[in-house]
Coordinates of C-alpha atoms in Angstrom, one line a residue:
A1 CA 0.0 0.0 0.0
F2 CA 2.8 2.4 0.8
A3 CA 4.6 1.6 -2.4
F4 CA 1.4 2.2 -4.4
T5 CA 1.0 5.4 -2.5
Q6 CA 4.4 6.8 -3.5
K7 CA 3.9 5.7 -7.1
T8 CA 0.5 7.4 -7.3
A9 CA 1.8 10.5 -5.5
L10 CA 4.7 10.9 -7.9
G11 CA 2.3 10.6 -10.8
L12 CA 0.4 13.6 -9.5
L13 CA 3.5 15.9 -9.9
M14 CA 3.4 18.1 -12.9
P15 CA 6.3 20.2 -14.5
S16 CA 6.7 23.9 -13.7
S17 CA 5.1 26.4 -16.1
E18 CA 5.3 30.1 -16.9
H19 CA 2.8 30.7 -14.0
L20 CA 4.6 28.7 -11.3
P21 CA 8.4 28.4 -11.1
N22 CA 8.5 24.9 -9.6
P23 CA 6.8 21.6 -10.2
S24 CA 3.3 21.5 -8.8
F25 CA 0.7 18.7 -8.5
I26 CA -2.9 17.7 -9.3
L27 CA -5.4 16.0 -7.0
A28 CA -6.2 13.0 -9.1
R29 CA -5.0 11.5 -12.3
G30 CA -7.3 9.3 -14.5
P31 CA -8.5 8.8 -18.0
D32 CA -11.1 11.5 -17.7
N33 CA -8.7 14.1 -16.4
G34 CA -6.3 16.5 -18.2
Y35 CA -8.2 17.5 -21.4
S36 CA -8.6 21.2 -21.9
R37 CA -11.0 22.4 -24.6
K38 CA -9.3 25.8 -24.5
G39 CA -5.9 24.2 -24.9
D40 CA -4.3 26.2 -22.1
G41 CA -5.7 24.4 -19.0
S42 CA -7.6 27.5 -17.8
D43 CA -10.9 25.4 -18.0
Y44 CA -9.7 22.5 -15.9
P45 CA -11.9 21.3 -13.0
L46 CA -11.0 22.1 -9.4
G47 CA -8.8 19.0 -9.0
W48 CA -6.5 20.3 -11.8
A49 CA -6.9 24.0 -11.1
G50 CA -4.5 24.5 -8.2
Q51 CA -3.9 23.1 -4.8
S52 CA -4.4 24.2 -1.2
P53 CA -1.7 24.4 1.5
L54 CA -3.4 21.4 3.4
E55 CA -3.1 19.3 0.3
A56 CA 0.5 20.4 -0.2
V57 CA 1.3 19.4 3.4
Y58 CA -0.2 16.0 2.8
L59 CA 1.6 15.4 -0.5
A60 CA 4.9 16.4 1.1
S61 CA 4.4 13.8 3.8
L62 CA 4.0 11.0 1.2
L63 CA 7.4 11.6 -0.5
P64 CA 10.2 10.7 2.0
G65 CA 13.6 12.0 0.9
A66 CA 12.0 14.3 -1.7
Q67 CA 12.8 17.6 0.1
D68 CA 13.3 19.4 -3.3
A69 CA 9.6 18.7 -4.2
A70 CA 8.3 20.1 -0.9
R71 CA 10.6 23.1 -1.1
G72 CA 9.3 23.8 -4.6
L73 CA 5.7 23.7 -3.3
V74 CA 6.4 26.4 -0.7
K75 CA 8.2 28.5 -3.4
N76 CA 5.2 28.2 -5.7
F77 CA 2.9 29.7 -3.1
L78 CA 5.3 32.5 -2.3
A79 CA 5.6 33.3 -6.0
T80 CA 1.9 34.4 -6.0
Q81 CA 2.5 36.8 -3.1
N82 CA 1.3 40.5 -3.4
K83 CA 3.1 43.5 -1.8
D84 CA 0.7 43.4 1.2
G85 CA 1.6 39.7 2.0
F86 CA -1.4 38.1 0.4
I87 CA -0.8 34.6 -0.9
D88 CA -3.3 32.8 -3.1
L89 CA -5.2 29.8 -1.8
R90 CA -4.9 27.6 -4.9
P91 CA -2.3 28.7 -7.4
G92 CA -2.6 26.6 -10.6
L93 CA 0.0 25.7 -13.3
A94 CA -2.2 27.3 -16.0
G95 CA -2.4 30.6 -14.1
Q96 CA -5.6 29.8 -12.1
R97 CA -6.0 31.7 -8.9
A98 CA -8.7 31.3 -6.2
K99 CA -8.4 35.0 -5.2
M100 CA -8.7 34.0 -1.6
L101 CA -6.1 34.1 1.1
A102 CA -4.2 30.8 1.6
A103 CA -4.8 28.8 4.8
P104 CA -2.0 29.6 7.3
L105 CA 0.0 26.4 6.9
L106 CA 2.9 27.6 4.8
A107 CA 5.4 28.4 7.6
S108 CA 4.7 25.0 9.1
L109 CA 5.5 23.4 5.7
A110 CA 8.6 25.5 5.3
W111 CA 9.9 24.6 8.7
Q112 CA 9.3 21.0 8.1
V113 CA 11.4 21.3 4.9
Y114 CA 14.2 23.0 6.9
Q115 CA 14.2 20.3 9.5
S116 CA 15.1 17.8 6.8
T117 CA 17.5 19.9 4.8
H118 CA 19.0 22.5 7.2
D119 CA 19.0 24.8 4.2
N120 CA 19.5 28.2 5.8
S121 CA 19.3 30.0 2.5
F122 CA 15.8 28.6 2.0
I123 CA 14.4 30.0 5.2
A124 CA 16.4 33.2 4.9
E125 CA 14.6 33.7 1.5
S126 CA 11.2 32.6 2.8
F127 CA 11.1 34.1 6.2
P128 CA 10.2 37.8 5.3
K129 CA 7.5 36.6 2.9
L130 CA 6.0 34.2 5.4
L131 CA 6.1 36.9 8.0
A132 CA 4.2 39.3 5.7
F133 CA 1.7 36.5 5.0
F134 CA 1.1 35.8 8.7
W135 CA 0.3 39.5 9.3
N136 CA -2.0 39.7 6.3
W137 CA -4.3 37.3 8.2
F138 CA -4.8 40.0 10.9
S139 CA -5.7 42.8 8.5
P140 CA -9.3 44.2 8.7
A141 CA -10.3 42.3 5.6
H142 CA -10.0 39.0 7.6
D143 CA -10.3 40.3 11.2
R144 CA -13.6 42.0 10.8
D145 CA -14.2 42.9 14.5
R146 CA -10.5 43.9 14.9
D147 CA -10.0 41.9 18.1
G148 CA -6.8 40.2 16.8
L149 CA -8.6 36.9 16.1
P150 CA -9.4 36.6 12.3
E151 CA -12.2 34.6 10.8
W152 CA -12.4 32.4 7.7
D153 CA -13.4 34.3 4.5
H154 CA -14.6 31.3 2.5
L155 CA -15.4 27.6 3.2
L156 CA -12.8 26.5 0.7
Q157 CA -10.1 27.9 2.9
T158 CA -10.9 25.6 5.8
G159 CA -9.9 22.4 4.1
F160 CA -13.2 20.9 5.2
E161 CA -15.7 22.2 2.8
E162 CA -18.4 19.8 3.8
N163 CA -18.4 21.0 7.5
P164 CA -22.1 20.6 8.6
L165 CA -21.9 23.9 10.5
F166 CA -21.2 26.0 7.5
D167 CA -22.1 23.9 4.4
I168 CA -25.2 24.7 2.5
W169 CA -25.5 21.7 0.2
N170 CA -26.2 18.8 2.6
P171 CA -29.7 18.6 4.0
G172 CA -28.4 18.2 7.6
S173 CA -26.1 21.2 7.4
Q174 CA -26.9 24.6 9.1
G175 CA -25.3 27.0 6.6
V176 CA -24.0 29.4 9.3
D177 CA -22.0 32.5 8.1
F178 CA -18.4 31.5 8.9
S179 CA -17.5 35.1 9.4
T180 CA -19.6 35.2 12.6
V181 CA -17.7 32.3 14.2
D182 CA -14.2 32.0 15.8
S183 CA -12.7 28.7 14.5
P184 CA -10.3 26.9 16.8
A185 CA -8.7 25.3 13.7
L186 CA -7.9 28.7 12.1
L187 CA -6.5 30.1 15.4
S188 CA -4.5 26.9 15.9
M189 CA -3.0 27.1 12.5
L190 CA -2.0 30.7 13.1
A191 CA -0.5 29.8 16.5
R192 CA 1.6 27.1 14.8
E193 CA 2.7 29.5 12.1
A194 CA 3.8 32.0 14.8
A195 CA 5.8 29.3 16.5
C196 CA 7.5 28.3 13.3
L197 CA 8.3 31.9 12.4
I198 CA 9.9 32.4 15.8
L199 CA 12.0 29.3 15.3
M200 CA 13.1 30.6 11.9
A201 CA 14.0 34.0 13.3
E202 CA 16.1 32.4 16.0
K203 CA 18.0 30.3 13.4
L204 CA 18.6 33.4 11.3
G205 CA 19.6 35.6 14.2
R206 CA 16.6 37.9 13.6
A207 CA 14.7 37.3 16.9
N208 CA 14.0 41.1 17.3
E209 CA 11.7 40.9 14.2
V210 CA 9.3 38.6 15.9
E211 CA 8.5 40.3 19.2
L212 CA 5.1 41.3 17.9
V213 CA 4.6 37.7 16.6
K214 CA 5.2 36.4 20.2
R215 CA 2.5 38.7 21.6
Q216 CA 0.1 37.6 18.8
A217 CA 0.9 34.0 19.6
E218 CA 0.0 34.5 23.2
L219 CA -3.3 36.1 22.2
L220 CA -4.1 33.2 19.9
D221 CA -3.2 30.7 22.6
N222 CA -5.5 32.4 25.2
A223 CA -8.3 32.6 22.7
V224 CA -8.1 28.9 21.9
A225 CA -7.9 28.0 25.6
A226 CA -11.0 30.1 26.3
G227 CA -12.9 27.8 23.9
W228 CA -12.1 24.7 26.0
D229 CA -15.2 22.8 27.2
E230 CA -14.3 20.6 30.1
R231 CA -17.5 18.7 30.0
A232 CA -17.2 17.8 26.4
A233 CA -13.3 17.4 26.7
L234 CA -13.1 19.4 23.4
Y235 CA -12.5 22.8 22.0
Q236 CA -15.6 24.7 20.7
Y237 CA -16.6 27.1 18.0
R238 CA -17.5 30.5 19.6
D239 CA -19.6 33.4 18.4
I240 CA -17.3 36.4 17.6
V241 CA -19.5 38.8 19.6
T242 CA -20.8 36.8 22.6
R243 CA -17.8 34.5 22.8
L244 CA -20.2 31.7 23.7
S245 CA -20.9 28.3 22.2
L246 CA -24.7 27.8 22.6
P247 CA -27.0 25.0 21.4
G248 CA -29.6 25.9 18.8
Q249 CA -33.4 26.1 19.2
V250 CA -36.3 26.9 17.0
I251 CA -37.8 30.3 17.8
A252 CA -40.6 30.7 15.3
K253 CA -42.2 29.0 12.3
G254 CA -44.6 30.4 9.7
K255 CA -45.6 30.8 6.0
G256 CA -44.0 33.1 3.5
G257 CA -45.3 36.6 3.2
T258 CA -46.4 36.7 6.9
T259 CA -45.3 38.4 10.1
L260 CA -44.0 36.2 12.9
K261 CA -44.3 37.3 16.5
P262 CA -42.2 35.0 18.6
K263 CA -42.0 37.3 21.7
K264 CA -38.9 35.6 23.0
E265 CA -36.2 36.8 25.4
F266 CA -32.7 35.3 25.5
E267 CA -30.1 35.2 28.2
P268 CA -27.4 35.2 27.1
R269 CA -27.7 36.9 23.7
V270 CA -28.1 34.7 20.6
R271 CA -27.4 34.9 16.9
L272 CA -30.3 34.0 14.5
L273 CA -30.5 31.7 11.5
V274 CA -33.4 32.3 9.1
E275 CA -34.2 29.3 6.9
I276 CA -36.6 29.3 4.0
Q277 CA -38.0 26.0 2.8
T278 CA -39.4 26.0 -0.7
K279 CA -40.1 23.6 -3.5
S280 CA -40.4 26.3 -6.1
P281 CA -37.5 26.4 -8.6
A282 CA -38.5 30.0 -9.3
A283 CA -38.5 31.2 -5.7
K284 CA -37.1 34.6 -5.0
R285 CA -34.8 35.6 -2.2
P286 CA -36.8 37.4 0.5
T287 CA -36.2 40.4 2.6
V288 CA -36.4 39.8 6.3
R289 CA -36.8 42.4 9.0
L290 CA -36.0 41.6 12.6
A291 CA -37.4 43.7 15.5
E292 CA -36.7 43.2 19.2
Q293 CA -40.3 44.4 20.0
A294 CA -43.5 43.8 18.1
T295 CA -44.3 47.5 18.0
K296 CA -40.8 48.9 17.3
E297 CA -38.8 49.5 14.1
P298 CA -36.6 46.6 13.0
V299 CA -33.0 46.7 14.2
E300 CA -31.7 44.6 11.4
I301 CA -32.8 44.0 7.8
I302 CA -31.5 40.9 6.1
A303 CA -31.3 41.8 2.4
P304 CA -32.0 39.3 -0.4
E305 CA -28.4 39.1 -1.4
Q306 CA -27.5 37.8 2.1
F307 CA -29.5 34.7 1.6
L308 CA -27.7 31.6 0.2
W309 CA -29.3 28.9 -1.9
R310 CA -29.2 25.6 -0.1
S311 CA -30.6 22.2 -0.3
G312 CA -34.4 22.7 -0.2
G313 CA -34.4 26.5 0.0
L314 CA -32.4 29.4 1.4
V315 CA -30.6 30.4 4.6
A316 CA -29.2 33.5 6.1
T317 CA -27.4 34.4 9.3
S318 CA -28.1 37.6 11.3
Q319 CA -25.2 40.0 11.7
K320 CA -26.5 41.1 15.1
V321 CA -27.0 39.2 18.3
Y322 CA -30.3 39.5 20.2
E323 CA -31.5 39.7 23.8
R324 CA -35.1 39.5 22.6
L325 CA -37.1 39.0 19.4
G326 CA -40.6 40.4 19.0
R327 CA -41.3 40.5 15.3
V328 CA -40.1 38.9 12.1
D329 CA -41.3 40.4 8.8
V330 CA -40.8 38.1 5.8
L331 CA -41.3 39.9 2.4
G332 CA -41.2 38.5 -1.1
L333 CA -42.1 34.9 -0.5
D334 CA -44.9 32.7 -1.8
A335 CA -47.5 31.7 0.7
K336 CA -46.6 28.0 0.2
D337 CA -43.0 28.6 1.4
K338 CA -42.1 27.8 5.0
V339 CA -40.0 30.1 7.3
I340 CA -38.1 28.8 10.3
V341 CA -36.2 31.1 12.6
R342 CA -33.8 29.4 15.0
T343 CA -30.7 30.3 17.1
V344 CA -27.3 29.2 15.7
D345 CA -26.1 25.9 17.2
L346 CA -22.3 26.1 17.8
T347 CA -22.1 22.9 19.8
A348 CA -21.2 20.7 16.8
Q349 CA -18.2 18.5 17.3
D350 CA -15.9 17.8 14.3
H351 CA -12.3 16.8 13.7
T352 CA -11.1 20.4 13.1
L353 CA -11.7 21.1 16.8
L354 CA -8.9 18.6 17.6
L355 CA -6.3 20.8 15.8
P356 CA -5.0 22.6 18.9
L357 CA -3.4 19.3 19.8
W358 CA -1.3 19.5 16.5
A359 CA -0.4 23.2 17.3
G360 CA 0.9 22.2 20.7
L361 CA -1.5 24.6 22.6
P362 CA -3.0 22.5 25.4
D363 CA -0.9 21.6 28.5
Q364 CA -0.1 18.0 29.1
Q365 CA -3.1 17.4 31.4
R366 CA -5.6 19.0 29.0
A367 CA -4.1 17.1 26.1
Q368 CA -4.5 13.9 28.0
T369 CA -8.1 14.7 28.7
L370 CA -8.8 15.6 25.0
I371 CA -7.1 12.3 23.9
G372 CA -8.6 10.1 26.5
R373 CA -12.2 11.3 26.5
A374 CA -12.6 12.5 22.9
I375 CA -10.2 10.9 20.5
L376 CA -10.1 7.5 22.2
D377 CA -13.8 7.4 23.0
S378 CA -15.5 4.8 20.7
T379 CA -18.8 6.7 20.9
R380 CA -17.1 9.8 19.5
F381 CA -13.9 9.8 17.4
D382 CA -12.4 6.3 18.0
R383 CA -13.7 4.3 15.0
P384 CA -12.5 1.1 13.4
F385 CA -11.2 2.8 10.2
G386 CA -9.9 6.2 11.5
L387 CA -11.1 9.4 13.0
P388 CA -14.5 10.5 11.5
A389 CA -15.3 14.1 10.5
C390 CA -17.9 14.4 13.3
A391 CA -17.8 13.0 16.8
S392 CA -21.4 11.7 16.8
N393 CA -24.5 12.1 14.7
P394 CA -27.7 10.2 15.1
N395 CA -28.3 10.6 11.3
E396 CA -24.9 9.3 10.2
K397 CA -26.3 6.7 7.9
A398 CA -28.1 9.4 5.9
D399 CA -25.1 11.8 6.2
P400 CA -21.9 10.2 4.9
V401 CA -20.0 13.4 5.5
C402 CA -20.0 13.0 9.2
S403 CA -18.8 9.4 9.0
S404 CA -16.0 10.2 6.5
V405 CA -12.4 9.8 7.4
Y406 CA -10.4 12.7 5.9
L407 CA -6.8 11.5 5.9
P408 CA -5.0 15.0 5.8
W409 CA -6.9 15.9 9.0
N410 CA -6.1 12.5 10.6
Q411 CA -2.4 13.1 9.6
L412 CA -2.3 16.4 11.6
I413 CA -4.1 14.9 14.6
G414 CA -1.8 11.9 14.6
E415 CA 1.2 14.3 14.6
G416 CA -0.4 15.9 17.6
L417 CA -0.6 12.6 19.4
L418 CA 3.1 12.0 18.7
A419 CA 4.0 15.5 19.9
Y420 CA 2.5 14.7 23.3
G421 CA 4.1 11.3 23.6
F422 CA 1.1 9.1 22.7
H423 CA 3.0 6.9 20.4
T424 CA 1.0 3.7 21.0
E425 CA -2.2 5.7 20.3
A426 CA -0.7 7.1 17.1
A427 CA 0.3 3.6 16.0
R428 CA -3.3 2.4 16.6
L429 CA -4.6 5.3 14.5
V430 CA -2.3 4.4 11.6
E431 CA -3.4 0.7 11.8
H432 CA -7.1 1.8 11.7
I433 CA -6.5 4.0 8.6
M434 CA -4.4 1.4 6.9
A435 CA -7.1 -1.2 7.4
A436 CA -9.5 0.9 5.3
V437 CA -6.8 1.7 2.6
V438 CA -5.8 -2.0 2.3
Q439 CA -9.4 -3.2 2.2
N440 CA -10.1 -0.9 -0.8
L441 CA -6.9 -1.8 -2.6
K442 CA -7.9 -5.5 -2.3
Q443 CA -11.6 -5.1 -3.2
K444 CA -11.6 -2.1 -5.6
R445 CA -8.0 -1.9 -6.7
A446 CA -8.0 1.8 -5.9
F447 CA -7.5 4.4 -3.2
Y448 CA -10.5 6.7 -2.5
Q449 CA -10.9 10.3 -1.6
R450 CA -12.3 9.4 1.8
Y451 CA -13.2 6.3 3.8
H452 CA -16.2 5.4 5.9
A453 CA -15.2 5.4 9.6
D454 CA -17.3 2.3 10.5
T455 CA -17.2 0.2 7.4
G456 CA -14.0 1.3 5.6
V457 CA -15.9 1.7 2.3
G458 CA -14.2 4.1 -0.1
L459 CA -16.1 7.4 -0.8
G460 CA -15.6 10.0 -3.4
E461 CA -13.1 10.1 -6.3
R462 CA -10.8 7.2 -7.1
N463 CA -7.1 7.5 -6.6
A464 CA -7.3 11.0 -5.1
L465 CA -4.4 12.5 -3.3
T466 CA -6.3 12.9 0.0
G467 CA -7.0 9.1 0.1
L468 CA -3.5 7.9 -0.3
A469 CA -2.0 5.8 2.6
P470 CA -0.6 8.1 5.3
L471 CA 3.1 7.2 4.8
G472 CA 4.4 10.3 6.5
L473 CA 2.4 9.6 9.7
F474 CA 3.5 6.0 9.6
L475 CA 7.2 6.9 9.4
Q476 CA 6.8 9.6 12.1
T477 CA 5.1 7.1 14.4
L478 CA 7.9 4.6 13.7
G479 CA 10.5 7.2 14.6
V480 CA 12.3 7.1 11.2
T481 CA 13.0 10.1 9.0
I482 CA 14.6 9.4 5.6
L483 CA 16.8 12.3 4.9
S484 CA 18.6 10.7 1.9
A485 CA 19.9 7.4 0.7
T486 CA 22.9 7.9 3.0
R487 CA 21.3 9.6 6.0
V488 CA 18.5 8.6 8.3
R489 CA 17.2 10.0 11.5
L490 CA 16.0 7.7 14.3
E491 CA 14.3 8.4 17.6
G492 CA 12.2 6.6 20.1
K493 CA 11.1 3.0 19.8
N494 CA 9.0 1.0 17.4
P495 CA 5.4 1.2 18.8
F496 CA 4.0 -1.4 16.4
P497 CA 3.6 -5.0 17.5
W498 CA 5.9 -6.3 14.7
P499 CA 9.3 -5.4 13.3
V500 CA 9.3 -3.0 10.3
T501 CA 11.7 -3.1 7.4
I502 CA 12.1 0.0 5.1
R503 CA 14.0 -0.1 1.9
Y504 CA 14.9 3.2 0.1
R505 CA 17.3 3.5 -2.7
G506 CA 19.8 0.9 -1.4
L507 CA 19.2 1.9 2.2
T508 CA 17.6 -0.7 4.5
V509 CA 16.3 0.1 8.0
T510 CA 15.0 -2.7 10.1
R511 CA 13.4 -1.6 13.3
G512 CA 12.6 -4.1 16.0
A513 CA 11.3 -3.8 19.5
Q514 CA 14.7 -3.1 21.1
S515 CA 17.1 -2.2 18.3
T516 CA 17.4 -0.8 14.8
E517 CA 19.7 -2.1 12.1
V518 CA 20.7 0.3 9.3
V519 CA 22.4 -1.1 6.2
F520 CA 23.7 1.3 3.5
A521 CA 24.1 0.5 -0.1
N522 CA 27.9 -0.1 0.4
G523 CA 27.2 -2.8 2.9
K524 CA 28.0 -0.7 6.0
L525 CA 26.0 -1.9 9.0
V526 CA 25.0 0.3 12.0
I527 CA 23.0 -1.0 15.0
V528 CA 21.2 1.5 17.2
T529 CA 19.8 0.6 20.6
D530 CA 19.5 4.0 22.2
P531 CA 16.0 5.6 21.8
K532 CA 17.4 9.1 21.9
P533 CA 17.3 11.1 18.6
C534 CA 20.3 10.5 16.4
I535 CA 21.3 10.7 12.7
V536 CA 22.9 7.7 11.2
A537 CA 25.0 8.4 8.1
M538 CA 27.1 6.3 5.7

């Protein structure tokens, strides 16, 4: 499975172009991919029209020893940078641009490359650009309430477009406006970026340039910590105004073209979600007026353009929060259409809320609580074939998104387990994921974009990047880093219940329970018994 993974991953690499200076990659390669009617690739579908930082991080983990490829991916992103630090989310080889800010994972990827290459010139060239990119996330365009905690601009940035909290296409999704929510995943990514920038500055002797970054990192750390829910043993989404994570409830129901008078009071304040259910393909977007008292003027008007089409109708999120709601005027709908007003539910539990573990933000005790009561709980995230997208959902059979295992997210969470010393648990996670991968290779002769957490059935596109076996996580868990055919880094012990043999370009590493044998192409043999980190070279 790992050999097929590397072969498939290498097949996704594409040569550089006039638009990107280094080789890039596509997300899937098959008989139906690659044809451009225009002849220049500008009409390619999404999988061939650029790649996100999360996908780049995952690809880099699948190619041990290929540091040049990972370095080129970082340089491609930096090649799209504007003067204000903006870096495009999905730069494509044919000049495609998403025109959205990239997810903050680039400094993490650059530091990962440096740890394998110790190329000072690479981080010296990249550091000022990555620093400008980091600060762009805190500009008013992304930090709308200017509290130092930015929000996502678009669902595509998150790396989890099917998130039931924000998605509008699945029937069970809420469709909440993501700009009204503080995401622990985004704040954790930024905190990790800050930590990597600080490490780069120290290596370059430029520590004075990151004093403000250190303060920002402390702010991010405190914000993530404030979202910790001890009862749920998990971090939570929080409203950007109330800083609360409240369950949802239906406030009022009615028909289109009517006035609803819920006469409700809320303590604490709540944000509202207005849902329109319609069967008419010609339905128009309504105007909704929200008043705190039935006899008073509305305090907020939700304009038609604020409504988003969704499965079965439309949905809009209020921009204000309310202590009371006395009247809801709905204008422009047919009498057959249904109107539902509810409070936003921010208690959903998904795998992105585990990302503070990867960023190294919780202390050891909190990390142990998160791992023991959430990740290792079989009623929540601990499933036979990997960590599912959602912790629990009574309608999982009807909603495959919540039961899907997204390997790039599992990779990051697995790295978090290793960072806190949970090697046995990380090995168990790898075994669960590999059970799904191997099952599909045997039965369907293919990798899949995602896997079902309970059955291991492949979901989505065949042979997609995000469904390739997690080779990087396997090697990290094993404690082996292939630096080249003549250099290998070892640390810790083999947490798997069997010996592992790795062969790479004439290099053979055999890792048992108590010792590791390294045999180089020239026949030189080195035996290592000390679990402390070391580099073995020919």
